[in-house]
Amino acid sequence: MNLATYVARRAALSVFVVLGVLVITFYLSHILPGNPALLFAGTNPSPQEIARITDQLGLKKPLYEQFFIYIDGLLHGNLGESISLQAPVTTLLAEALPNSITLAALATLVAGAVGIPLGILASRSRNSKLDNVLRVFSMGLVALPYFWLGLLLQLVFASGLHIFPIASYGGSLFFISQNSIPTITGSYLLDAILTGRFSAAAQILWSMVLPVITLAAFPTGVIIRQTRGSMLAVLNQDYIRTAKAYGIPSSIIERKYALKNAISPVLVALALVFAGSLVGTVFIEYIFFLQPGLGFLIFQATGVGSTTTSLAGAPDYSLIQGVTIVITVAYVVMNFVADVLQMLIDRRIKL
Amino acid sequence: MKPLLGDRIFLAGAMIIGIMLFIAIFAPWISPYPAQGEGQTVPNVCPSISPAGVCPPSFSHIFGTEQGGRDLLSRIFFGIRTSILVSFLVVMLAMGIGMAVGLTAGYFGGLVDEALMRITDIFLAIPHILLALNIVAILGPGLIDVFIALGVTWWPAFARLARSQAIAIRNRPFVMVAKAMGISSRQIVLKHILPNSISPLLVQMSIDLGAVVLAEAGLSFIGLGVRPPTADLGQMIFAAIDFITTSWWVALFPGLFLTLLVLGFNMIGDAMRDRFDPRLRRQF
Amino acid sequence: MMQGNPLLEIKDLTVEYITNAGTIKALDRINLTINKSEFLGIVGESGSGKSTLAYATIGLLPPNSRISAGRITFDGKDLLKASSKEINSLRGRRISMVFQDPTTSLNPVFKIEEQVCRVIQQHKAVNRQIARAMALKQLANVELPEANHILKLYPFELSGGMQQRVMIAMSLSLNPDLVIADEPTSAVDATIQFQILELLSRLRHSQNFSMLFITHNIDIVSKVCDRVAIMYAGSVVEEGPSQEVFSNPKHPYTQALMKSIPRPRKSIAETKRLNVIEGSIPDLISPPKGCKFHPRCPYAYSRCQREEPELKEITVNRKVACHLY
């Protein structure tokens, strides 16, 4: 099976999965709740509000029609309106996505840059002290809750040692507007770089250090373990024995031969890590007040500050739904990319 | 031969979880202030330092107090109880659903298999926390709802495992004999296939426990978890944000215990996986 | 048969594996010599230590192994005392190896060209073009058609027989003195087996090299090897010119091996049952006292249970380790 056919098949499968996800969110929002309209109407809706939304979603019509309305809306880029923020969901998402993607991308980069070498290091001397230390270290990383680590880092390095700013891109709420960074991609960091505002970009990047480290902790642990396991499995193989038997030095074997064989599962892991980091932005963006962002949107949607005995306001479901769809699509796309990469590396893979 | 790291990890994990289980079960009896642990409001013990009742560690309160003057150590103990309770129940539920789906798909094969596996794929495509978040947003927060939401999120992995087990076993002679003797499919699945497929599912279960604890804490952090006054480690950390610069202990200790709990579960899960995974060949 | 021009000398080599169950003595005071331009066959069942011998020579024993005694001298150089740099420099260039299963011994994600040229360029300071030309020559040498095309392929795109030829080409690409072949034909079909043996015979005459040919199949040894050594449970039990050992086996184990070779009969009436050797190989952690073969030997007597026989020369060029002689 050649590359084109494989890509086509995987693409079809991905589309199918996305469709399935849409069905699920539809079910969750239209079928499961007692009165779906309430879900989208926000806190203490008036009867007129409820009526309006019922109409809008076509809730009185048969189910399959509702589904069509739903899908139709999606295809036209209409994901509904956010009750809490009084803006179309699509606009909000478009605003939030680039920054969150930047965060997730940086976190993935860090996870790969730190995790892969450490994993290789661990695989070199199986069961040695170094290996054991690294294994326990990666376990520790994987057990850390995002939100706790973020708070600790913030406490120690920001408010404590004053090395990094406590919150916000650039360190203050007004940084972006003060530096009048135009919107090209929507990602503050990228836009600053693209328009040549390098000192502003540097400051933005500096303010992103703690968030990215927090976001990257769990993925780094995962990558270390994945790389180590993968390398060990490869190093046990006969073809590595052949390379050794022909006098190829271990450094070259490791870097070139073993790595190429071992990298596939690691790539898949990195793809998943990226998508997972998007989910992680939920915690990071709130703690470090990095707006706009997907995670931040979710926080706003679920009614922040619900530490009192009752949930402060009903959740803004259209927003939640929108974010869910976007992140899931990102997941599916990343999986697809990882699969194609795998196929390019190891030509043996057939569907 | 010196003990492999795997065995030492298992022991360490087992010890941690042992302690945690002890805490969870006996929280009402070992907490210094059980009533506070359960959420009772109390008078402020340090009004001069903090009007909100967040008091630093002292002799009477080893870890200090959290907002509302409640003893932090007691709250942590009860929080551990919540985490362990929820995670066990969730994993049980997930395993139950997963096995039902997976065994059915694997045993019957064909169209049933295809359909069920496609559904599983779709669920697997949605990140756990996100799906759980959606469900809790609809159902509203609370212990039961969190339990349902998380359980519904975690079953796919179990389904896959159960299915491959079922496929491996359904062609074995004793199953054929049972079929020939006219025993109903349901009986065959329940009595013959199920007992034989348990072990990899148990391994998966131990691996998932840690992740579920984290997910539950995460949901509580966002505010979609169990409702106060039930103690919850994630929720405690969230509440600590407001006081973090002045009162670090409110955030530090709950998180520490949470991390330890997850670490313990992960260690056990890892050690079990290493032991049972045939692909991780040990060099002699 | 060339005499008295030793290339590889193994003296009193003892190799042990340390396992959870105990220490396995895989090789017990092995003494062997291979001369220049000589093909020596090593025959034995699995567990006889023949593969251990191969890996000890090239220095690829697993980490839980221990060379507790002995010496391996290659062209005057003590291999066991050499530095890893020296060993690496020898591997592929002067001592090369052909492995049993070519499907797993070639790296699946690299093209043939990359793998063969890498070996060449590792030991010779040439650029890729020259290495490629050398590789092409070798592929033609092992009678692979369309060598140019093959270089561009991945291993899985070749058949097992072709893959093995590629391995052989790789092993000869730098004109080594010694090629160690660890059961090179065991993983391929019988017809391919025959072709590979023929190929090796032909190559032997065109390129000058010695070979350590390891196999469990005594039948094929006589086709390619000048001398043969029979191994059992970590020791050499018989040694000599292959034709002679084949036609006149002295050690009871060798005799049993010869008898167990299935041969076609002229008519059904003559078909006999497959001869097997009673019993199984001894536990190498705690082997039987005395001669290791005595529990299975039809001629064993009291001395065999007490004393282990030494490998003695009984006639010119013929050595046997048995109390019967």
Tab-separated table of C-alpha atoms in Angstrom, chain A residues 33-334:
chain	number	residue	atom	x	y	z
A	33	PRO	CA	-30.160	17.058	29.947
A	34	GLY	CA	-33.695	17.513	31.142
A	35	ASN	CA	-34.195	20.709	29.292
A	36	PRO	CA	-31.394	21.379	26.851
A	37	ALA	CA	-32.324	24.998	26.557
A	38	LEU	CA	-31.345	25.578	30.149
A	39	LEU	CA	-27.872	24.376	29.361
A	40	PHE	CA	-27.352	27.175	26.929
A	41	ALA	CA	-29.292	29.820	28.689
A	42	GLY	CA	-26.941	30.604	31.502
A	43	THR	CA	-27.795	31.739	34.978
A	44	ASN	CA	-31.364	32.434	35.921
A	45	PRO	CA	-32.735	32.766	32.445
A	46	SER	CA	-35.945	34.521	31.854
A	47	PRO	CA	-38.780	32.625	30.167
A	48	GLN	CA	-38.209	34.680	27.048
A	49	GLU	CA	-34.561	33.663	26.984
A	50	ILE	CA	-35.509	30.050	27.271
A	51	ALA	CA	-38.020	30.371	24.511
A	52	ARG	CA	-35.559	32.074	22.265
A	53	ILE	CA	-32.974	29.411	22.718
A	54	THR	CA	-35.462	26.642	22.319
A	55	ASP	CA	-36.333	28.144	19.001
A	56	GLN	CA	-32.772	28.698	18.004
A	57	LEU	CA	-31.796	25.121	18.603
A	58	GLY	CA	-34.992	23.822	17.164
A	59	LEU	CA	-35.612	21.827	20.286
A	60	LYS	CA	-39.245	21.251	19.465
A	61	LYS	CA	-38.378	19.533	16.245
A	62	PRO	CA	-37.620	15.828	15.875
A	63	LEU	CA	-34.182	14.684	16.890
A	64	TYR	CA	-32.667	14.130	13.488
A	65	GLU	CA	-33.666	17.605	12.442
A	66	GLN	CA	-32.019	18.952	15.510
A	67	PHE	CA	-28.892	17.107	14.575
A	68	PHE	CA	-28.916	18.621	11.128
A	69	ILE	CA	-29.360	22.070	12.559
A	70	TYR	CA	-26.445	21.336	14.797
A	71	ILE	CA	-24.152	20.088	12.062
A	72	ASP	CA	-25.294	22.816	9.735
A	73	GLY	CA	-24.392	25.373	12.322
A	74	LEU	CA	-20.971	23.837	12.747
A	75	LEU	CA	-20.236	23.788	9.072
A	76	HIS	CA	-21.091	27.436	8.880
A	77	GLY	CA	-18.782	28.192	11.697
A	78	ASN	CA	-21.561	28.852	14.080
A	79	LEU	CA	-21.003	27.241	17.396
A	80	GLY	CA	-23.567	29.205	19.215
A	81	GLU	CA	-23.179	32.077	21.501
A	82	SER	CA	-21.456	32.250	24.795
A	83	ILE	CA	-23.913	33.345	27.395
A	84	SER	CA	-21.406	34.399	29.956
A	85	LEU	CA	-19.249	36.359	27.611
A	86	GLN	CA	-21.955	37.530	25.237
A	87	ALA	CA	-20.017	36.770	22.113
A	88	PRO	CA	-20.105	34.160	19.384
A	89	VAL	CA	-18.247	31.070	20.428
A	90	THR	CA	-16.376	30.905	17.183
A	91	THR	CA	-14.917	34.351	17.698
A	92	LEU	CA	-13.867	33.512	21.195
A	93	LEU	CA	-12.245	30.313	20.073
A	94	ALA	CA	-10.401	31.990	17.246
A	95	GLU	CA	-9.057	34.497	19.686
A	96	ALA	CA	-8.016	31.931	22.219
A	97	LEU	CA	-6.595	29.203	20.037
A	98	PRO	CA	-3.299	30.687	18.832
A	99	ASN	CA	-1.996	31.499	22.282
A	100	SER	CA	-2.923	28.129	23.675
A	101	ILE	CA	-1.377	26.388	20.721
A	102	THR	CA	1.810	28.347	21.322
A	103	LEU	CA	1.876	27.233	24.924
A	104	ALA	CA	1.177	23.633	24.056
A	105	ALA	CA	3.747	23.649	21.282
A	106	LEU	CA	6.430	25.050	23.556
A	107	ALA	CA	5.585	22.521	26.224
A	108	THR	CA	5.804	19.685	23.714
A	109	LEU	CA	9.125	21.015	22.499
A	110	VAL	CA	10.498	21.091	26.016
A	111	ALA	CA	9.160	17.623	26.715
A	112	GLY	CA	10.883	16.292	23.622
A	113	ALA	CA	14.120	18.205	24.060
A	114	VAL	CA	14.492	17.125	27.663
A	115	GLY	CA	12.699	13.804	27.643
A	116	ILE	CA	14.258	12.133	24.628
A	117	PRO	CA	17.904	12.622	25.637
A	118	LEU	CA	17.157	11.570	29.198
A	119	GLY	CA	15.326	8.521	27.945
A	120	ILE	CA	18.262	7.587	25.742
A	121	LEU	CA	20.603	8.121	28.653
A	122	ALA	CA	18.548	5.791	30.794
A	123	SER	CA	18.476	3.119	28.124
A	124	ARG	CA	22.245	3.094	27.792
A	125	SER	CA	22.879	1.447	31.096
A	126	ARG	CA	19.897	-0.612	31.954
A	127	ASN	CA	19.296	-1.085	35.670
A	128	SER	CA	22.274	1.035	36.598
A	129	LYS	CA	22.034	3.735	39.232
A	130	LEU	CA	21.504	6.410	36.621
A	131	ASP	CA	18.758	4.429	35.010
A	132	ASN	CA	17.008	3.880	38.304
A	133	VAL	CA	17.246	7.522	39.256
A	134	LEU	CA	15.808	8.572	35.921
A	135	ARG	CA	12.979	6.089	36.165
A	136	VAL	CA	11.957	7.297	39.579
A	137	PHE	CA	12.332	10.885	38.443
A	138	SER	CA	10.043	10.326	35.489
A	139	MET	CA	7.523	8.653	37.758
A	140	GLY	CA	7.592	11.667	39.999
A	141	LEU	CA	7.006	13.974	37.055
A	142	VAL	CA	4.048	11.965	35.928
A	143	ALA	CA	2.451	12.088	39.354
A	144	LEU	CA	2.605	15.855	39.741
A	145	PRO	CA	-0.713	17.635	39.418
A	146	TYR	CA	-0.419	20.503	36.934
A	147	PHE	CA	-2.151	22.988	39.130
A	148	TRP	CA	-0.096	22.298	42.203
A	149	LEU	CA	3.211	22.498	40.410
A	150	GLY	CA	2.173	25.745	38.780
A	151	LEU	CA	1.276	27.297	42.100
A	152	LEU	CA	4.500	26.165	43.702
A	153	LEU	CA	6.645	27.490	40.893
A	154	GLN	CA	4.727	30.718	40.964
A	155	LEU	CA	5.231	30.982	44.683
A	156	VAL	CA	8.909	30.243	44.703
A	157	PHE	CA	10.200	31.803	41.524
A	158	ALA	CA	7.765	34.596	40.947
A	159	SER	CA	6.441	36.058	44.148
A	160	GLY	CA	9.279	34.620	46.169
A	161	LEU	CA	12.458	35.133	44.244
A	162	HIS	CA	11.074	37.621	41.761
A	163	ILE	CA	12.844	35.972	38.865
A	164	PHE	CA	9.764	35.615	36.728
A	165	PRO	CA	6.601	37.644	36.560
A	166	ILE	CA	3.702	36.281	38.499
A	167	ALA	CA	1.104	36.316	35.783
A	168	SER	CA	-0.033	37.542	32.392
A	169	TYR	CA	1.732	37.611	29.117
A	170	GLY	CA	4.591	40.015	29.408
A	171	GLY	CA	4.115	40.271	33.119
A	172	SER	CA	1.247	42.663	33.328
A	173	LEU	CA	-2.337	42.855	32.192
A	174	PHE	CA	-1.635	45.825	30.018
A	175	PHE	CA	1.586	44.677	28.498
A	176	ILE	CA	0.106	43.650	25.196
A	177	SER	CA	-1.870	46.790	24.649
A	178	GLN	CA	0.944	48.977	25.870
A	179	ASN	CA	3.259	47.501	23.331
A	180	SER	CA	0.583	47.610	20.676
A	181	ILE	CA	1.305	44.244	19.260
A	182	PRO	CA	-0.760	43.768	16.154
A	183	THR	CA	-2.728	40.647	15.497
A	184	ILE	CA	-1.362	38.547	12.685
A	185	THR	CA	-1.457	35.003	13.875
A	186	GLY	CA	-3.213	35.736	17.093
A	187	SER	CA	-0.411	34.348	19.181
A	188	TYR	CA	1.205	37.138	21.173
A	189	LEU	CA	4.627	35.611	21.060
A	190	LEU	CA	4.580	34.919	17.353
A	191	ASP	CA	3.097	38.270	16.481
A	192	ALA	CA	5.726	40.097	18.464
A	193	ILE	CA	8.475	38.166	16.720
A	194	LEU	CA	6.940	38.547	13.297
A	195	THR	CA	6.646	42.304	13.649
A	196	GLY	CA	10.157	42.699	14.873
A	197	ARG	CA	9.322	43.691	18.409
A	198	PHE	CA	12.029	41.523	19.805
A	199	SER	CA	12.352	42.999	23.262
A	200	ALA	CA	8.636	42.703	23.794
A	201	ALA	CA	8.805	39.163	22.469
A	202	ALA	CA	11.578	38.404	24.906
A	203	GLN	CA	9.498	39.661	27.766
A	204	ILE	CA	6.527	37.667	26.641
A	205	LEU	CA	8.651	34.588	26.378
A	206	TRP	CA	10.085	35.233	29.816
A	207	SER	CA	6.625	35.413	31.274
A	208	MET	CA	5.859	32.092	29.630
A	209	VAL	CA	8.744	30.239	31.210
A	210	LEU	CA	6.993	29.119	34.365
A	211	PRO	CA	3.747	28.173	32.628
A	212	VAL	CA	5.576	26.179	29.989
A	213	ILE	CA	7.671	24.357	32.573
A	214	THR	CA	4.555	23.495	34.509
A	215	LEU	CA	2.794	22.311	31.391
A	216	ALA	CA	5.826	20.339	30.286
A	217	ALA	CA	6.444	18.437	33.517
A	218	PHE	CA	3.980	15.608	33.015
A	219	PRO	CA	4.761	15.190	29.298
A	220	THR	CA	8.478	15.097	29.991
A	221	GLY	CA	7.957	12.207	32.356
A	222	VAL	CA	5.921	10.408	29.742
A	223	ILE	CA	8.481	10.986	27.016
A	224	ILE	CA	11.376	9.834	29.175
A	225	ARG	CA	9.634	6.566	29.848
A	226	GLN	CA	8.468	6.076	26.312
A	227	THR	CA	11.912	6.762	24.878
A	228	ARG	CA	13.624	4.534	27.369
A	229	GLY	CA	11.250	1.652	26.778
A	230	SER	CA	11.410	2.033	23.051
A	231	MET	CA	15.195	2.220	22.936
A	232	LEU	CA	15.572	-0.791	25.192
A	233	ALA	CA	13.282	-2.812	22.981
A	234	VAL	CA	15.256	-1.821	19.904
A	235	LEU	CA	18.665	-2.358	21.465
A	236	ASN	CA	17.673	-5.939	22.098
A	237	GLN	CA	17.078	-6.571	18.431
A	238	ASP	CA	19.219	-8.691	16.155
A	239	TYR	CA	20.044	-5.919	13.732
A	240	ILE	CA	21.714	-3.947	16.480
A	241	ARG	CA	23.796	-7.014	17.184
A	242	THR	CA	24.745	-7.069	13.520
A	243	ALA	CA	25.842	-3.450	13.622
A	244	LYS	CA	27.976	-4.154	16.665
A	245	ALA	CA	29.457	-7.236	15.021
A	246	TYR	CA	30.636	-5.074	12.176
A	247	GLY	CA	32.488	-2.682	14.389
A	248	ILE	CA	30.091	0.233	14.330
A	249	PRO	CA	30.798	2.206	17.503
A	250	SER	CA	28.041	2.394	20.118
A	251	SER	CA	27.598	6.116	19.795
A	252	ILE	CA	26.741	5.839	16.124
A	253	ILE	CA	24.554	2.821	16.721
A	254	GLU	CA	22.600	4.673	19.337
A	255	ARG	CA	22.256	7.933	17.529
A	256	LYS	CA	21.555	6.686	14.072
A	257	TYR	CA	20.444	3.103	13.992
A	258	ALA	CA	18.657	2.484	17.217
A	259	LEU	CA	17.013	5.882	17.317
A	260	LYS	CA	15.396	5.667	13.929
A	261	ASN	CA	13.809	2.374	14.879
A	262	ALA	CA	12.812	3.552	18.306
A	263	ILE	CA	11.465	6.953	17.446
A	264	SER	CA	8.052	5.958	16.140
A	265	PRO	CA	6.267	5.343	19.421
A	266	VAL	CA	7.957	8.436	20.786
A	267	LEU	CA	6.531	10.519	17.959
A	268	VAL	CA	3.089	9.194	18.674
A	269	ALA	CA	3.609	10.071	22.311
A	270	LEU	CA	4.679	13.589	21.380
A	271	ALA	CA	1.570	14.060	19.278
A	272	LEU	CA	-0.599	12.954	22.141
A	273	VAL	CA	1.380	15.121	24.495
A	274	PHE	CA	0.635	18.144	22.374
A	275	ALA	CA	-3.067	17.521	22.465
A	276	GLY	CA	-2.905	16.718	26.149
A	277	SER	CA	-1.122	19.993	26.771
A	278	LEU	CA	-4.024	21.817	25.192
A	279	VAL	CA	-6.187	20.273	27.849
A	280	GLY	CA	-3.631	21.191	30.478
A	281	THR	CA	-3.988	24.841	29.571
A	282	VAL	CA	-7.178	24.739	31.614
A	283	PHE	CA	-5.143	24.892	34.772
A	284	ILE	CA	-2.128	26.814	33.599
A	285	GLU	CA	-3.899	29.696	31.998
A	286	TYR	CA	-5.959	30.330	35.056
A	287	ILE	CA	-3.119	30.195	37.532
A	288	PHE	CA	-0.865	32.363	35.444
A	289	PHE	CA	-3.698	34.465	34.117
A	290	LEU	CA	-2.749	33.973	30.515
A	291	GLN	CA	-5.589	35.226	28.464
A	292	PRO	CA	-6.944	34.786	25.918
A	293	GLY	CA	-6.681	31.053	25.924
A	294	LEU	CA	-8.681	27.867	25.639
A	295	GLY	CA	-8.137	26.932	29.232
A	296	PHE	CA	-9.072	30.361	30.335
A	297	LEU	CA	-12.278	30.102	28.376
A	298	ILE	CA	-13.155	26.865	30.082
A	299	PHE	CA	-12.586	28.466	33.422
A	300	GLN	CA	-14.861	31.295	32.542
A	301	ALA	CA	-17.385	28.851	31.219
A	302	THR	CA	-17.554	26.753	34.329
A	303	GLY	CA	-18.033	29.645	36.658
A	304	VAL	CA	-14.808	30.432	38.391
A	305	GLY	CA	-14.931	31.020	42.041
A	306	SER	CA	-17.271	28.238	42.888
A	307	THR	CA	-15.679	27.610	46.193
A	308	THR	CA	-18.826	28.604	47.897
A	309	THR	CA	-21.396	26.059	48.702
A	310	SER	CA	-23.151	26.262	45.383
A	311	LEU	CA	-21.971	26.558	41.862
A	312	ALA	CA	-21.813	30.211	40.990
A	313	GLY	CA	-24.024	30.231	37.995
A	314	ALA	CA	-24.805	27.554	35.479
A	315	PRO	CA	-22.017	26.519	33.176
A	316	ASP	CA	-21.808	28.194	29.807
A	317	TYR	CA	-22.267	25.089	27.798
A	318	SER	CA	-21.914	26.412	24.283
A	319	LEU	CA	-18.458	27.558	25.211
A	320	ILE	CA	-17.549	24.253	26.800
A	321	GLN	CA	-18.868	22.393	23.817
A	322	GLY	CA	-16.922	24.610	21.449
A	323	VAL	CA	-13.687	24.068	23.287
A	324	THR	CA	-14.293	20.350	23.484
A	325	ILE	CA	-14.811	20.078	19.754
A	326	VAL	CA	-11.734	22.117	18.971
A	327	ILE	CA	-9.443	20.215	21.289
A	328	THR	CA	-10.763	16.870	20.151
A	329	VAL	CA	-10.233	17.782	16.533
A	330	ALA	CA	-6.711	18.787	17.464
A	331	TYR	CA	-6.242	15.393	19.095
A	332	VAL	CA	-7.474	13.540	16.060
A	333	VAL	CA	-5.339	15.612	13.721
A	334	MET	CA	-2.237	15.053	15.816
